[in-house]
Coordinates of C-alpha atoms in Angstrom, one line a residue:
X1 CA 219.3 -120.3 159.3
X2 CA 220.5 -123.9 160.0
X3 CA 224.3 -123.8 159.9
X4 CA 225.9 -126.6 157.6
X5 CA 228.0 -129.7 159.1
X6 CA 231.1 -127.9 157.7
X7 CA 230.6 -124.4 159.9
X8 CA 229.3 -126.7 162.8
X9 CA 233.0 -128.4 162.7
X10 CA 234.1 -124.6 162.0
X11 CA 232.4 -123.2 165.2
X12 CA 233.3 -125.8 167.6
X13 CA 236.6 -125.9 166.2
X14 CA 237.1 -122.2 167.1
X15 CA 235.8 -122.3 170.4
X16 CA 237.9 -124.9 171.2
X17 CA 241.0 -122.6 170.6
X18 CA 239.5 -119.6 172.4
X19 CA 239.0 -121.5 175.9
X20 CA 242.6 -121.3 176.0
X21 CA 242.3 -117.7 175.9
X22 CA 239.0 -117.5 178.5
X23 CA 239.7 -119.9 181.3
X24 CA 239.7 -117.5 183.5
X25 CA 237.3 -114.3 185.0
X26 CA 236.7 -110.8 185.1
X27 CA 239.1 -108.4 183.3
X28 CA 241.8 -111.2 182.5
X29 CA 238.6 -113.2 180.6
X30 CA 237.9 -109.9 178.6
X31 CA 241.5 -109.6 177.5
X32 CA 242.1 -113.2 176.6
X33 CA 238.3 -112.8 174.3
X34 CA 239.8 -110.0 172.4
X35 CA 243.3 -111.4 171.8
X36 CA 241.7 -115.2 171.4
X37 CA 239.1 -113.8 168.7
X38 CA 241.6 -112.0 166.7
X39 CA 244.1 -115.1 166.7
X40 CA 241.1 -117.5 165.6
X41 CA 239.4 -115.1 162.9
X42 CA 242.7 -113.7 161.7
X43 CA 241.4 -110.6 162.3
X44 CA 243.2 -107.0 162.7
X45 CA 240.6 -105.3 165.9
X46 CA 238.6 -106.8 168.5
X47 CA 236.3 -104.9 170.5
X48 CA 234.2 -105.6 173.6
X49 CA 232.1 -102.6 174.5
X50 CA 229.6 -102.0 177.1
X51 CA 226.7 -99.3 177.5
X52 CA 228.1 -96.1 178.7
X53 CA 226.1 -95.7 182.3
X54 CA 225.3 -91.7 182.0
X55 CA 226.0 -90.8 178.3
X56 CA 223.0 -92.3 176.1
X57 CA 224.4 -93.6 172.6
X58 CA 227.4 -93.8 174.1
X59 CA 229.6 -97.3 174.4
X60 CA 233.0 -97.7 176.5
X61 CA 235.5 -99.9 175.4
X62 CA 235.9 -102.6 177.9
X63 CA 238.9 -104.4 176.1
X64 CA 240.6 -104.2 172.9
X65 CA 243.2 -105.9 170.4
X66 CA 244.6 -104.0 167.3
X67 CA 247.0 -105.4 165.2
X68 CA 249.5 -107.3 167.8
X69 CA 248.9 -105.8 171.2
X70 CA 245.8 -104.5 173.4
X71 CA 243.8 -101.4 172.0
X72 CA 243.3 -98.3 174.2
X73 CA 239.8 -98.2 176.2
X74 CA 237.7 -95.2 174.4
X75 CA 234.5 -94.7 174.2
X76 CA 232.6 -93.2 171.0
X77 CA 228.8 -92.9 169.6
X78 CA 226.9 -94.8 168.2
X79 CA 225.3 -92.4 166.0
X80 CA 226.1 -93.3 162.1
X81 CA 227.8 -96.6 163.0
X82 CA 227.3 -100.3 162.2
X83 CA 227.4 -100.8 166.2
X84 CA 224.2 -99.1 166.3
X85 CA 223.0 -101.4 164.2
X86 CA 224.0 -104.5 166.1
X87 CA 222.4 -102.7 169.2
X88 CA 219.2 -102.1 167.7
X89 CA 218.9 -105.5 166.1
X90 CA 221.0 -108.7 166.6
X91 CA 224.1 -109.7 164.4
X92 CA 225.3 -108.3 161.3
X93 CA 228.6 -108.8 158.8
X94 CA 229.9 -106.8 156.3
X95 CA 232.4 -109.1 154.9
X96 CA 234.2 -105.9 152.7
X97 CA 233.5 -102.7 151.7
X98 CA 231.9 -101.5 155.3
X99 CA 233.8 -97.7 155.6
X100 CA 231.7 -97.0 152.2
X101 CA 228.1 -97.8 153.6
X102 CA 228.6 -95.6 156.8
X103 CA 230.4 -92.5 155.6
X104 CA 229.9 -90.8 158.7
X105 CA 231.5 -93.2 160.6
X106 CA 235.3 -91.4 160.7
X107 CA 236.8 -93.8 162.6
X108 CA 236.2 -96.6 160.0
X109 CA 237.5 -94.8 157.1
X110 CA 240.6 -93.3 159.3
X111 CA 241.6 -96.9 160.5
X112 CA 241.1 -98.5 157.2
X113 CA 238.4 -100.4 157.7
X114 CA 237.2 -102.9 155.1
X115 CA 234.8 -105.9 156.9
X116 CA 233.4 -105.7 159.8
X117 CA 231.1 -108.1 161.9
X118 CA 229.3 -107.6 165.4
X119 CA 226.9 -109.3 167.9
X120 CA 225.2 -107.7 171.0
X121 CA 225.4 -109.2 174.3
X122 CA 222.4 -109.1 176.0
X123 CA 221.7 -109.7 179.7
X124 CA 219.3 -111.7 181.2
X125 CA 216.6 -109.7 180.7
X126 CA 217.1 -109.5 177.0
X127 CA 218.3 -106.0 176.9
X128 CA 221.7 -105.6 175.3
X129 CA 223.7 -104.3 177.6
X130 CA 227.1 -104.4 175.0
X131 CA 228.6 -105.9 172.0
X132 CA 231.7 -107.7 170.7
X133 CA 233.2 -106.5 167.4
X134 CA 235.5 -107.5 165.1
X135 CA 237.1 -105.7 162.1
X136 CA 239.4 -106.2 159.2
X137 CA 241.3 -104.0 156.5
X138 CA 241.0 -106.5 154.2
X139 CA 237.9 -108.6 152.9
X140 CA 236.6 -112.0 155.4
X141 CA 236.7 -115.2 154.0
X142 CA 233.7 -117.1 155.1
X143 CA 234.0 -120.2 153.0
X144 CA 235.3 -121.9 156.4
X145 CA 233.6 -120.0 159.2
X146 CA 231.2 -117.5 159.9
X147 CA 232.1 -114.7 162.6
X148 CA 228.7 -113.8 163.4
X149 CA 228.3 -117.6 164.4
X150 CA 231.2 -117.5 166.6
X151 CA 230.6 -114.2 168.3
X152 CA 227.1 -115.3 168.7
X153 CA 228.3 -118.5 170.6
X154 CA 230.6 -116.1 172.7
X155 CA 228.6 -113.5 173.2
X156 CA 226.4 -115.1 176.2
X157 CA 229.1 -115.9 178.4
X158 CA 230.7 -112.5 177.8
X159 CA 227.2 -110.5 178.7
X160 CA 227.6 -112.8 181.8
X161 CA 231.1 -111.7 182.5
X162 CA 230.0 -108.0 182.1
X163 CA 227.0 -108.5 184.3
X164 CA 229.0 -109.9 187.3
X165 CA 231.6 -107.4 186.8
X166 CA 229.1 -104.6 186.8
X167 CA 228.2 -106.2 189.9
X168 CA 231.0 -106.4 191.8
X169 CA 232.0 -103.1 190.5
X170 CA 228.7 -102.0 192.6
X171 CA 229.6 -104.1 195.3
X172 CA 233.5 -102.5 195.5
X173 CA 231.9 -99.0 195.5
X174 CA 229.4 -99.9 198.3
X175 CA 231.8 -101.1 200.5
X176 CA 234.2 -98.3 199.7
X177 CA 231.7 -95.7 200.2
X178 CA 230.7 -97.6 203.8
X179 CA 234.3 -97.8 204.3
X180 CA 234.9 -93.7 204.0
X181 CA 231.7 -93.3 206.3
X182 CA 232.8 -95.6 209.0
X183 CA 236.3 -93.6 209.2
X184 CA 234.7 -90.8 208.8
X185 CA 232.0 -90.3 211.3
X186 CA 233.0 -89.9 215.0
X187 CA 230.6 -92.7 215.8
X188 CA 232.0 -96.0 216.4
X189 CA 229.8 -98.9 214.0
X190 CA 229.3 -102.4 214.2
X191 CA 227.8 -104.7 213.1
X192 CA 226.6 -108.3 215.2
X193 CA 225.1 -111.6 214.3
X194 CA 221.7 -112.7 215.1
X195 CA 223.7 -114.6 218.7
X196 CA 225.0 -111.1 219.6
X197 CA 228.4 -111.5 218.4
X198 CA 230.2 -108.6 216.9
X199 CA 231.5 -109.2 213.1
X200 CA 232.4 -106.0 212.6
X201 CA 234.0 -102.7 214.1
X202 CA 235.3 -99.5 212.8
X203 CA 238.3 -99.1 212.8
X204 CA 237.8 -95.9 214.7
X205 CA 237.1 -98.7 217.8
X206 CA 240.2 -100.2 218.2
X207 CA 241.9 -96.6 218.0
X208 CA 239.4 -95.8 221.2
X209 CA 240.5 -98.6 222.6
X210 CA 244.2 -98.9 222.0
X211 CA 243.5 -102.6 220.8
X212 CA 242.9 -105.1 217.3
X213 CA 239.8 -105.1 216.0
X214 CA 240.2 -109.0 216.2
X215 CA 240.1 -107.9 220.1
X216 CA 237.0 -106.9 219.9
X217 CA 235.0 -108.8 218.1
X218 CA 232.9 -111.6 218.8
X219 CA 232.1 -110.8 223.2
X220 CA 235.7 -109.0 223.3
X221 CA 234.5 -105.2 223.7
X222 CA 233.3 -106.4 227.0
X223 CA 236.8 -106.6 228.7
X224 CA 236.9 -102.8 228.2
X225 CA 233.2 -102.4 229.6
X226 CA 233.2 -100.5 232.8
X227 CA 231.9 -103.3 235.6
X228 CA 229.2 -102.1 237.0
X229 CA 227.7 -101.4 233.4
X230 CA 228.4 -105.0 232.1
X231 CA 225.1 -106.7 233.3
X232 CA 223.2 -104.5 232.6
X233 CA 224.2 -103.5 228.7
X234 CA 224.0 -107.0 228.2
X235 CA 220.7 -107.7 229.9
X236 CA 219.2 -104.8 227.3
X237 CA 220.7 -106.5 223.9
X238 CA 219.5 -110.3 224.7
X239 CA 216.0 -108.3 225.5
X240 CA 216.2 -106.9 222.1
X241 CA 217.3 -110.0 220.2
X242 CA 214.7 -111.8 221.6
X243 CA 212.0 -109.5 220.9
X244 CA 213.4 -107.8 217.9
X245 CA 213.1 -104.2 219.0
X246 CA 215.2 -101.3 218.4
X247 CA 218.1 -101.8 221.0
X248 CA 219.5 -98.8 223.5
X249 CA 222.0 -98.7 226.5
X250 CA 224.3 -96.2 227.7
X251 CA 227.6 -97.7 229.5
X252 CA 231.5 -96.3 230.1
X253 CA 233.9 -97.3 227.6
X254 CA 238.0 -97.5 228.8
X255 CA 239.5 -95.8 226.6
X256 CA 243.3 -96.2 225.5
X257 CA 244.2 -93.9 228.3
X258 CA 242.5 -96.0 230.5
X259 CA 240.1 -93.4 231.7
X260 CA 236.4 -94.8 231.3
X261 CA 233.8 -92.5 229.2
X262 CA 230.0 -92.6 228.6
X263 CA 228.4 -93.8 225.3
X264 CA 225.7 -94.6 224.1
X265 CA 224.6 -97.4 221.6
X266 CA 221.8 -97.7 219.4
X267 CA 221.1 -100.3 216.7
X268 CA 218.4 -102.3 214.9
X269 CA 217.7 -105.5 213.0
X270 CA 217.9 -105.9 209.3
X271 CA 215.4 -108.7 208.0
X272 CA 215.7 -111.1 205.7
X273 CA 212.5 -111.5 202.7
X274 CA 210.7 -114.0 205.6
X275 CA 210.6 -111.5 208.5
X276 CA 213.5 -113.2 210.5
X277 CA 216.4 -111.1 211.8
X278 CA 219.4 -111.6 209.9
X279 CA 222.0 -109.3 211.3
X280 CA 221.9 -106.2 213.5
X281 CA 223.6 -103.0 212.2
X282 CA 224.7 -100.5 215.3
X283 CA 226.8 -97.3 216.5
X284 CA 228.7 -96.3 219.7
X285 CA 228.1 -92.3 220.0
X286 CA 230.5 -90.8 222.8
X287 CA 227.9 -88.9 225.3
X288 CA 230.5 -88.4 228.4
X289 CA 230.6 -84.5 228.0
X290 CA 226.3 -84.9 227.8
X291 CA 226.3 -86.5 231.1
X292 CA 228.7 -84.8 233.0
X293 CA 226.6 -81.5 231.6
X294 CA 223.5 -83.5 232.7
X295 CA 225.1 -84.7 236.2
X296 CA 226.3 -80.6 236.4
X297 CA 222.7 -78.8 235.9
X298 CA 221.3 -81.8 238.3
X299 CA 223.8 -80.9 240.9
X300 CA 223.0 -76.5 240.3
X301 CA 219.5 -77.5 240.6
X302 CA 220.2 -79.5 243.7
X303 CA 222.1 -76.4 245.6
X304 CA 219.3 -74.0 243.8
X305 CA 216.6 -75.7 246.1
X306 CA 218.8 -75.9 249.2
X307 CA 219.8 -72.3 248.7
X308 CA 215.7 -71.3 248.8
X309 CA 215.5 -73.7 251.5
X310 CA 217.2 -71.9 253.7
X311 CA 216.4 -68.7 252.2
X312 CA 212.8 -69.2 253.2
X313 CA 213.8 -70.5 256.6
X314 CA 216.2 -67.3 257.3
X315 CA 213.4 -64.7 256.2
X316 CA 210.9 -67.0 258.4
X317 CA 212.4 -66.3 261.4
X318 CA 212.6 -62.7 261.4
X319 CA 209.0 -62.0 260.3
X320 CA 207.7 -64.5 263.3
X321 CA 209.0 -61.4 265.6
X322 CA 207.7 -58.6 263.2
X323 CA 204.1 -60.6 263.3
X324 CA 204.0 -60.8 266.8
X325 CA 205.4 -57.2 268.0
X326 CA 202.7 -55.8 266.0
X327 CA 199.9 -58.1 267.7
X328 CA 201.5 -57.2 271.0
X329 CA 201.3 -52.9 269.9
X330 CA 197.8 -53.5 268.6
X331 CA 196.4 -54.9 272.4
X332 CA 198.9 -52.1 274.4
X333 CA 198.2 -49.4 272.0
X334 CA 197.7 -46.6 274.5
X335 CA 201.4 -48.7 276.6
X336 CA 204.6 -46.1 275.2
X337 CA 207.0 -48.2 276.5
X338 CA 205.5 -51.1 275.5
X339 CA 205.2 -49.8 271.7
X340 CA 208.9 -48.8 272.1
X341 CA 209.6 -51.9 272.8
X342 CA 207.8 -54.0 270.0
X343 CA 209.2 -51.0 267.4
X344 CA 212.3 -51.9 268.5
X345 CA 212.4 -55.3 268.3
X346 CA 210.6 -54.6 264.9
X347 CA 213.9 -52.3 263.2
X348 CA 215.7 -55.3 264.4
X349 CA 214.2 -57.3 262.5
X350 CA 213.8 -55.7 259.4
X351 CA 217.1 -54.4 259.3
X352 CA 218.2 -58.4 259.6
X353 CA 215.6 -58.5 256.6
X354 CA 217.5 -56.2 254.8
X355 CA 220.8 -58.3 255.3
X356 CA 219.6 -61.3 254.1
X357 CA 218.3 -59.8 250.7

């Protein structure tokens, strides 16, 4: 329905008043709505209420004025109220008598109730994701302006102030919940730019290193690089920006006791919706107690083989003796003091046999 000149001059008039009250963002925009609606309707309540995110029929009061001062942040259901009506369908106004037509509404008829007026907000998808309410305890007069025209008018802007705080309420518990990983893991992360410099550490990093983590970003890990390592770490990460595979080096680390340890790093690209690398996301995973266990069995296995070595070579040279006594015995047979001899020489030899095993 068209609105008449009079509630045109109404309408603007009013939301001329409220952007005193909403020049600003966020939670303070919310508050000032509430308060600013209630001061230009002369109206007891003001309500803005989003969708509660896990209970269905459920709404969560966002902000709130009552009477002279902010209301308290509930939430209630929706079933048997005129908010499920506004939800369902657009605006609606009951300028008095509004406790009587929902009887099951307690809250209305506790509070005193009389008129009542909502719209929804609706994101940009056209779903309502909310709505703003007003209510009275005494009959609206409309002869001057209409509420549902004014909350209409509002009600864009605010679904766009409770989208982008929806957002950023996302956005804070992302980075919290990367936050608790990245102190709580024993790997070091980082994160670098597409030209290799580092734009983010752990804080767990510049404990390691007994340094900022301003010290270390950009090229500045390298300083505590062992260097013999330096070229080539580095000649592995250019190869992997360039090409875009999955980068891997092992290097020593100083630490804050100056001692240098192993570690190994490991990270890969994230792209952006054409293909191209837009960051690289990486971790440092301490592998000092791997390598000196590697180094260890390398060097057992090293003594191992030396040990049969000269095993082979010590039981060698008393079966060369053995071999040849018993040639000798079986061409001189029917010579006793040559088979003496060769038996001798024989127990000799097998009794050094018997020492080595």
């Amino acid at each position: 329905m068209a609105r008449t000149p009079l509630e045109q001059e109404s309408a603007g008039e009013a939301l001329f008043r409220l952007a005193d009250f909403t020049n600003c963002t966020g939670d303070a925009y919310f508050r000032g709505l509430v308060r600013g609606l209630a001061e230009v309707l002369s109206v007891r309540w003001v309500y803005l209420s989003k969708l509660h995110p896990c209970k269905p029929r459920h709404v969560q009061v966002v902000a709130g004025w009552a009477g002279s001062g902010p209301a308290e942040c509930i939430e209630y259901d929706l079933l048997h109220t005129p908010c499920a009506e506004v939800l369902s369908g657009g605006a609606c106004f009951y300028a008095t008598g509004v406790a009587g037509l929902f009887p099951w509404d307690r809250m209305l008829a506790e509070m005193g109730v009389d008129a009542y007026a909502g719209a929804p907000l609706r994101g940009a998808d056209g779903q309502a994701q909310g709505l703003l309410t007003i209510m009275h305890d005494r009959p609206l007069d409309v002869s001057r302006q209409d509420p549902c025209t004014i909350l209409s008018l509002v009600a864009g802007r605010a679904a766009a102030e409770l989208e982008r705080s929806r957002v950023e309420a996302q956005l804070r518990q992302s980075e919290e919940q990367i936050r608790f990983i990245s102190e709580s893991t024993p790997a070091l992360l980082w994160r670098a730019t597409t030209d290799g410099r580092l734009d983010y550490l752990s804080p767990r990093a510049a404990e390691y290193c007994g340094t900022s983590i301003e010290a270390l970003l950009g090229h500045g890990y390298v300083a505590f690089m062992h260097p013999d390592d330096i070229a080539r770490k580095l000649r592995l990460w250019d190869f992997a920006r360039q090409t875009g595979e999955p980068f891997e080096a092992e290097y020593r680390l100083r630490g804050v006791d100056g001692t240098y340890r192993w570690q190994l790093t490991r990270a890969l690209p994230q792209r952006d919706a054409t293909g191209a690398i837009a960051r690289w996301f990486g971790s440092v995973v301490d592998v000092d107690d791997r390598r000196r266990a590697e180094e260890a069995l390398r060097e057992t296995d090293r003594r191992k083989d030396e040990f049969l070595a000269m095993l082979a070579h010590e039981l060698r040279n008393p079966l060369a003796p053995i071999r040849h006594a018993l040639a000798v015995q079986a061409r001189s047979s029917d010579d006793v003091e040559v088979s003496r001899d060769m038996r001798q020489t024989m127990e000799r030899q097998v009794e050094h046999l018997v020492r080595l095993v």
